[in-house]
Amino acid sequence: KAAFEGRLTQEWREEHKGEIEPADKLLERIINQQKNQKKKNLEKKPTDYTHQQLPDKWIWCSSNDFFEFVTSGSRWWAKYYSDEGALFIRIGNLTRDSISLILDNVQKVTPQDVAEMKRTRVLENDILVSITADLGSIGLIPQGVGEAYINQHIALCRPVKLMNPKFIAWYFRSESGGNKQLMSFQRGATKKGLGLDDIKSVNMPLCSLKEQDLIVSEIERHFSQIDHLENTITTSLRQAESLRQSILTRAFDGKLVPQDPNDEPASILLERIKAEKARH
């Protein structure tokens, strides 16, 4: 939330006044690049988020402005499942905790349909959004992922080159920003889902590319600190549970309290317990 309200980079902006490209100029360059590449003519959509004030030189835009295209996977992939081949990305490989993919349990495929292969093959820096079931899970395709495809439950969003893809992905992940909007778009009484037009209709704050890079760096720095703290807490909780069990073991080994030579022997106590039970 702080990142996309400009608070993480406020000091940086104050130090670099006069050097920062206004976001409307960046948007103009993005749209011109899209036109030059003979892509669809992007139209700036009205925003519902103008009530939120942005820092100087930032503007509100539509996510449609930042994507070369948005598509989803096909339904016929199951017949191409195999033990080896290309990576097949499913909803279980996305997460609601970050923008990193979970690749410790993956499906492989050996596809044959050339047209569908080309359309649904992911590239480095593509952004993935779950559009059914666990809506709004986000993933960013990392470097070195190799050949990989998506199933029908995931939308593939390819950012333009003039944007930092992590900036977009983190905004889509933000529960006070893009993710909140995606959840408001879901339709269907029994089976919730998102359309591709929904993903292209998210209102986004836009700042200069240099500030986008800095914001991403700050997000990752803060999250790294949180991860370290979380690991420390997890380790401490494990140690606390181990200590509890150690105390219980010592207690019932007779090592927790010093023995009193004048204390009643346990055998006498047992005889008294049996006698008490016999009376009842």
GROMACS .gro file of C-alpha atoms in nm:
model
  280
    1LYS     CA    1   0.000   0.000   0.000
    2ALA     CA    2   0.279   0.239   0.089
    3ALA     CA    3   0.461   0.150  -0.234
    4PHE     CA    4   0.172   0.242  -0.463
    5GLU     CA    5   0.081   0.556  -0.274
    6GLY     CA    6   0.435   0.681  -0.335
    7ARG     CA    7   0.536   0.676   0.032
    8LEU     CA    8   0.828   0.435  -0.008
    9THR     CA    9   0.998   0.670  -0.253
   10GLN     CA   10   0.891   1.008  -0.116
   11GLU     CA   11   1.241   1.110  -0.005
   12TRP     CA   12   1.387   1.001  -0.340
   13ARG     CA   13   1.139   1.221  -0.530
   14GLU     CA   14   1.224   1.520  -0.314
   15GLU     CA   15   1.594   1.466  -0.381
   16HIS     CA   16   1.543   1.437  -0.758
   17LYS     CA   17   1.295   1.714  -0.831
   18GLY     CA   18   1.323   1.826  -1.192
   19GLU     CA   19   1.489   1.498  -1.299
   20ILE     CA   20   1.185   1.269  -1.296
   21GLU     CA   21   0.990   1.198  -1.613
   22PRO     CA   22   0.619   1.275  -1.560
   23ALA     CA   23   0.406   0.963  -1.584
   24ASP     CA   24   0.188   1.111  -1.860
   25LYS     CA   25   0.499   1.136  -2.080
   26LEU     CA   26   0.583   0.772  -2.011
   27LEU     CA   27   0.226   0.672  -2.097
   28GLU     CA   28   0.254   0.866  -2.422
   29ARG     CA   29   0.573   0.676  -2.509
   30ILE     CA   30   0.406   0.344  -2.425
   31ILE     CA   31   0.105   0.416  -2.646
   32ASN     CA   32   0.325   0.537  -2.932
   33GLN     CA   33   0.538   0.224  -2.907
   34GLN     CA   34   0.226   0.008  -2.923
   35LYS     CA   35   0.101   0.193  -3.231
   36ASN     CA   36   0.442   0.165  -3.399
   37GLN     CA   37   0.436  -0.208  -3.340
   38LYS     CA   38   0.093  -0.218  -3.509
   39LYS     CA   39  -0.077  -0.330  -3.191
   40LYS     CA   40  -0.431  -0.226  -3.104
   41ASN     CA   41  -0.490   0.142  -3.044
   42LEU     CA   42  -0.502   0.176  -2.668
   43GLU     CA   43  -0.772   0.399  -2.526
   44LYS     CA   44  -0.734   0.544  -2.183
   45LYS     CA   45  -1.030   0.439  -1.970
   46PRO     CA   46  -1.194   0.652  -1.703
   47THR     CA   47  -1.084   0.555  -1.355
   48ASP     CA   48  -1.282   0.498  -1.038
   49TYR     CA   49  -0.976   0.565  -0.824
   50THR     CA   50  -0.928   0.935  -0.886
   51HIS     CA   51  -1.042   1.006  -0.530
   52GLN     CA   52  -0.704   0.879  -0.413
   53GLN     CA   53  -0.446   1.151  -0.447
   54LEU     CA   54  -0.120   1.051  -0.612
   55PRO     CA   55   0.224   1.208  -0.578
   56ASP     CA   56   0.327   1.483  -0.816
   57LYS     CA   57   0.398   1.354  -1.170
   58TRP     CA   58   0.207   1.029  -1.109
   59ILE     CA   59  -0.119   0.957  -1.294
   60TRP     CA   60  -0.396   0.696  -1.291
   61CYS     CA   61  -0.415   0.465  -1.593
   62SER     CA   62  -0.580   0.145  -1.706
   63SER     CA   63  -0.381  -0.180  -1.693
   64ASN     CA   64  -0.481  -0.221  -2.058
   65ASP     CA   65  -0.228   0.050  -2.136
   66PHE     CA   66   0.058  -0.168  -2.009
   67PHE     CA   67  -0.012  -0.504  -2.176
   68GLU     CA   68   0.081  -0.608  -2.528
   69PHE     CA   69  -0.186  -0.875  -2.500
   70VAL     CA   70  -0.384  -1.080  -2.248
   71THR     CA   71  -0.489  -1.440  -2.314
   72SER     CA   72  -0.574  -1.762  -2.130
   73GLY     CA   73  -0.482  -2.126  -2.167
   74SER     CA   74  -0.675  -2.403  -2.345
   75ARG     CA   75  -0.870  -2.695  -2.202
   76TRP     CA   76  -0.716  -2.977  -2.401
   77TRP     CA   77  -0.376  -3.002  -2.230
   78ALA     CA   78  -0.450  -3.317  -2.027
   79LYS     CA   79  -0.393  -3.541  -2.329
   80TYR     CA   80  -0.036  -3.406  -2.352
   81TYR     CA   81   0.060  -3.477  -1.989
   82SER     CA   82   0.390  -3.662  -1.958
   83ASP     CA   83   0.674  -3.732  -1.720
   84GLU     CA   84   0.909  -3.515  -1.923
   85GLY     CA   85   0.880  -3.216  -2.151
   86ALA     CA   86   0.779  -2.855  -2.108
   87LEU     CA   87   0.660  -2.705  -1.781
   88PHE     CA   88   0.282  -2.680  -1.747
   89ILE     CA   89   0.177  -2.405  -1.506
   90ARG     CA   90  -0.146  -2.451  -1.307
   91ILE     CA   91  -0.317  -2.253  -1.031
   92GLY     CA   92  -0.129  -2.455  -0.769
   93ASN     CA   93   0.194  -2.302  -0.900
   94LEU     CA   94   0.069  -1.951  -0.819
   95THR     CA   95   0.047  -1.801  -0.472
   96ARG     CA   96  -0.139  -1.530  -0.284
   97ASP     CA   97   0.167  -1.455  -0.068
   98SER     CA   98   0.403  -1.319  -0.334
   99ILE     CA   99   0.457  -1.300  -0.709
  100SER     CA  100   0.700  -1.595  -0.719
  101LEU     CA  101   0.596  -1.925  -0.874
  102ILE     CA  102   0.587  -2.243  -0.665
  103LEU     CA  103   0.768  -2.499  -0.878
  104ASP     CA  104   0.831  -2.785  -0.634
  105ASN     CA  105   0.533  -2.982  -0.769
  106VAL     CA  106   0.501  -2.941  -1.144
  107GLN     CA  107   0.326  -3.110  -1.435
  108LYS     CA  108   0.507  -3.165  -1.765
  109VAL     CA  109   0.357  -3.168  -2.115
  110THR     CA  110   0.461  -3.256  -2.469
  111PRO     CA  111   0.223  -3.042  -2.679
  112GLN     CA  112   0.161  -3.094  -3.051
  113ASP     CA  113  -0.070  -2.807  -3.153
  114VAL     CA  114   0.167  -2.544  -3.290
  115ALA     CA  115  -0.086  -2.257  -3.290
  116GLU     CA  116  -0.192  -2.312  -2.929
  117MET     CA  117   0.168  -2.365  -2.824
  118LYS     CA  118   0.260  -2.024  -2.959
  119ARG     CA  119  -0.042  -1.850  -2.805
  120THR     CA  120  -0.013  -1.995  -2.456
  121ARG     CA  121   0.364  -2.023  -2.418
  122VAL     CA  122   0.494  -1.797  -2.142
  123LEU     CA  123   0.802  -1.579  -2.168
  124GLU     CA  124   1.026  -1.422  -1.907
  125ASN     CA  125   0.848  -1.137  -1.722
  126ASP     CA  126   0.497  -1.247  -1.824
  127ILE     CA  127   0.242  -1.191  -1.547
  128LEU     CA  128  -0.001  -1.472  -1.462
  129VAL     CA  129  -0.339  -1.423  -1.295
  130SER     CA  130  -0.572  -1.701  -1.179
  131ILE     CA  131  -0.919  -1.642  -1.329
  132THR     CA  132  -1.116  -1.932  -1.176
  133ALA     CA  133  -1.121  -2.114  -0.841
  134ASP     CA  134  -0.865  -1.930  -0.623
  135LEU     CA  135  -0.915  -1.595  -0.797
  136GLY     CA  136  -0.646  -1.332  -0.802
  137SER     CA  137  -0.338  -1.544  -0.736
  138ILE     CA  138  -0.043  -1.381  -0.911
  139GLY     CA  139   0.279  -1.513  -1.061
  140LEU     CA  140   0.569  -1.360  -1.251
  141ILE     CA  141   0.764  -1.574  -1.495
  142PRO     CA  142   1.129  -1.568  -1.380
  143GLN     CA  143   1.447  -1.583  -1.583
  144GLY     CA  144   1.552  -1.923  -1.703
  145VAL     CA  145   1.212  -2.089  -1.672
  146GLY     CA  146   1.252  -2.252  -2.014
  147GLU     CA  147   0.963  -2.376  -2.226
  148ALA     CA  148   0.638  -2.345  -2.032
  149TYR     CA  149   0.264  -2.317  -2.093
  150ILE     CA  150  -0.051  -2.230  -1.895
  151ASN     CA  151  -0.385  -2.403  -1.843
  152GLN     CA  152  -0.734  -2.257  -1.892
  153HIS     CA  153  -0.761  -2.134  -1.533
  154ILE     CA  154  -0.481  -1.879  -1.579
  155ALA     CA  155  -0.454  -1.556  -1.776
  156LEU     CA  156  -0.124  -1.462  -1.936
  157CYS     CA  157  -0.049  -1.087  -1.943
  158ARG     CA  158   0.254  -0.968  -2.140
  159PRO     CA  159   0.376  -0.623  -2.027
  160VAL     CA  160   0.517  -0.367  -2.268
  161LYS     CA  161   0.891  -0.314  -2.259
  162LEU     CA  162   0.867   0.036  -2.113
  163MET     CA  163   0.724  -0.092  -1.782
  164ASN     CA  164   0.888  -0.278  -1.496
  165PRO     CA  165   0.687  -0.606  -1.493
  166LYS     CA  166   0.743  -0.651  -1.120
  167PHE     CA  167   0.583  -0.311  -1.058
  168ILE     CA  168   0.266  -0.431  -1.233
  169ALA     CA  169   0.274  -0.776  -1.070
  170TRP     CA  170   0.314  -0.634  -0.719
  171TYR     CA  171   0.026  -0.391  -0.778
  172PHE     CA  172  -0.194  -0.678  -0.893
  173ARG     CA  173  -0.091  -0.859  -0.574
  174SER     CA  174  -0.173  -0.562  -0.348
  175GLU     CA  175  -0.491  -0.625  -0.150
  176SER     CA  176  -0.561  -0.252  -0.132
  177GLY     CA  177  -0.495  -0.204  -0.505
  178GLY     CA  178  -0.515  -0.435  -0.803
  179ASN     CA  179  -0.624  -0.747  -0.616
  180LYS     CA  180  -0.911  -0.562  -0.453
  181GLN     CA  181  -1.031  -0.454  -0.796
  182LEU     CA  182  -0.999  -0.805  -0.941
  183MET     CA  183  -1.210  -0.944  -0.657
  184SER     CA  184  -1.478  -0.681  -0.727
  185PHE     CA  185  -1.493  -0.790  -1.094
  186GLN     CA  186  -1.566  -1.157  -1.027
  187ARG     CA  187  -1.890  -1.285  -1.175
  188GLY     CA  188  -2.105  -1.595  -1.150
  189ALA     CA  189  -2.348  -1.704  -0.878
  190THR     CA  190  -2.203  -2.051  -0.818
  191LYS     CA  191  -1.875  -2.055  -1.009
  192LYS     CA  192  -1.676  -1.738  -0.965
  193GLY     CA  193  -1.454  -1.623  -1.246
  194LEU     CA  194  -1.276  -1.331  -1.412
  195GLY     CA  195  -1.283  -1.233  -1.778
  196LEU     CA  196  -0.982  -1.115  -1.973
  197ASP     CA  197  -1.145  -0.772  -2.005
  198ASP     CA  198  -1.155  -0.755  -1.624
  199ILE     CA  199  -0.780  -0.793  -1.606
  200LYS     CA  200  -0.737  -0.519  -1.867
  201SER     CA  201  -0.968  -0.287  -1.670
  202VAL     CA  202  -0.768  -0.259  -1.346
  203ASN     CA  203  -0.692   0.102  -1.252
  204MET     CA  204  -0.322   0.149  -1.183
  205PRO     CA  205  -0.101   0.431  -1.062
  206LEU     CA  206   0.177   0.514  -1.306
  207CYS     CA  207   0.510   0.674  -1.223
  208SER     CA  208   0.840   0.708  -1.409
  209LEU     CA  209   1.026   0.391  -1.502
  210LYS     CA  210   1.315   0.490  -1.277
  211GLU     CA  211   1.082   0.526  -0.980
  212GLN     CA  212   0.915   0.195  -1.066
  213ASP     CA  213   1.256   0.027  -1.041
  214LEU     CA  214   1.320   0.193  -0.706
  215ILE     CA  215   0.976   0.099  -0.572
  216VAL     CA  216   1.028  -0.267  -0.668
  217SER     CA  217   1.369  -0.260  -0.500
  218GLU     CA  218   1.217  -0.114  -0.182
  219ILE     CA  219   0.931  -0.368  -0.181
  220GLU     CA  220   1.177  -0.656  -0.211
  221ARG     CA  221   1.407  -0.510   0.056
  222HIS     CA  222   1.122  -0.475   0.305
  223PHE     CA  223   0.980  -0.816   0.219
  224SER     CA  224   1.324  -0.972   0.267
  225GLN     CA  225   1.332  -0.829   0.618
  226ILE     CA  226   0.983  -0.967   0.683
  227ASP     CA  227   1.087  -1.310   0.552
  228HIS     CA  228   1.390  -1.307   0.784
  229LEU     CA  229   1.167  -1.212   1.078
  230GLU     CA  230   0.918  -1.482   0.986
  231ASN     CA  231   1.195  -1.743   0.969
  232THR     CA  232   1.325  -1.629   1.309
  233ILE     CA  233   0.976  -1.657   1.458
  234THR     CA  234   0.924  -2.001   1.302
  235THR     CA  235   1.256  -2.120   1.443
  236SER     CA  236   1.166  -1.980   1.785
  237LEU     CA  237   0.827  -2.153   1.779
  238ARG     CA  238   0.995  -2.485   1.695
  239GLN     CA  239   1.242  -2.431   1.978
  240ALA     CA  240   0.956  -2.343   2.215
  241GLU     CA  241   0.769  -2.664   2.127
  242SER     CA  242   1.086  -2.866   2.168
  243LEU     CA  243   1.142  -2.703   2.508
  244ARG     CA  244   0.784  -2.788   2.613
  245GLN     CA  245   0.839  -3.153   2.526
  246SER     CA  246   1.176  -3.152   2.702
  247ILE     CA  247   1.012  -3.017   3.018
  248LEU     CA  248   0.742  -3.285   3.001
  249THR     CA  249   1.005  -3.555   2.953
  250ARG     CA  250   1.206  -3.431   3.253
  251ALA     CA  251   0.888  -3.404   3.460
  252PHE     CA  252   0.794  -3.767   3.409
  253ASP     CA  253   1.154  -3.887   3.438
  254GLY     CA  254   1.156  -3.739   3.789
  255LYS     CA  255   1.421  -3.482   3.695
  256LEU     CA  256   1.216  -3.163   3.704
  257VAL     CA  257   1.203  -3.119   4.086
  258PRO     CA  258   1.450  -3.237   4.353
  259GLN     CA  259   1.353  -3.552   4.542
  260ASP     CA  260   1.239  -3.517   4.904
  261PRO     CA  261   1.373  -3.806   5.118
  262ASN     CA  262   1.078  -3.760   5.355
  263ASP     CA  263   0.820  -3.784   5.076
  264GLU     CA  264   0.578  -4.076   5.068
  265PRO     CA  265   0.700  -4.362   4.844
  266ALA     CA  266   0.491  -4.410   4.531
  267SER     CA  267   0.422  -4.773   4.624
  268ILE     CA  268   0.246  -4.661   4.944
  269LEU     CA  269   0.040  -4.405   4.744
  270LEU     CA  270  -0.060  -4.679   4.498
  271GLU     CA  271  -0.177  -4.903   4.785
  272ARG     CA  272  -0.388  -4.620   4.925
  273ILE     CA  273  -0.543  -4.554   4.580
  274LYS     CA  274  -0.635  -4.922   4.542
  275ALA     CA  275  -0.785  -4.932   4.890
  276GLU     CA  276  -0.990  -4.619   4.815
  277LYS     CA  277  -1.121  -4.773   4.493
  278ALA     CA  278  -1.211  -5.096   4.674
  279ARG     CA  279  -1.427  -4.906   4.923
  280HIS     CA  280  -1.628  -4.761   4.636
   0.00000   0.00000   0.00000
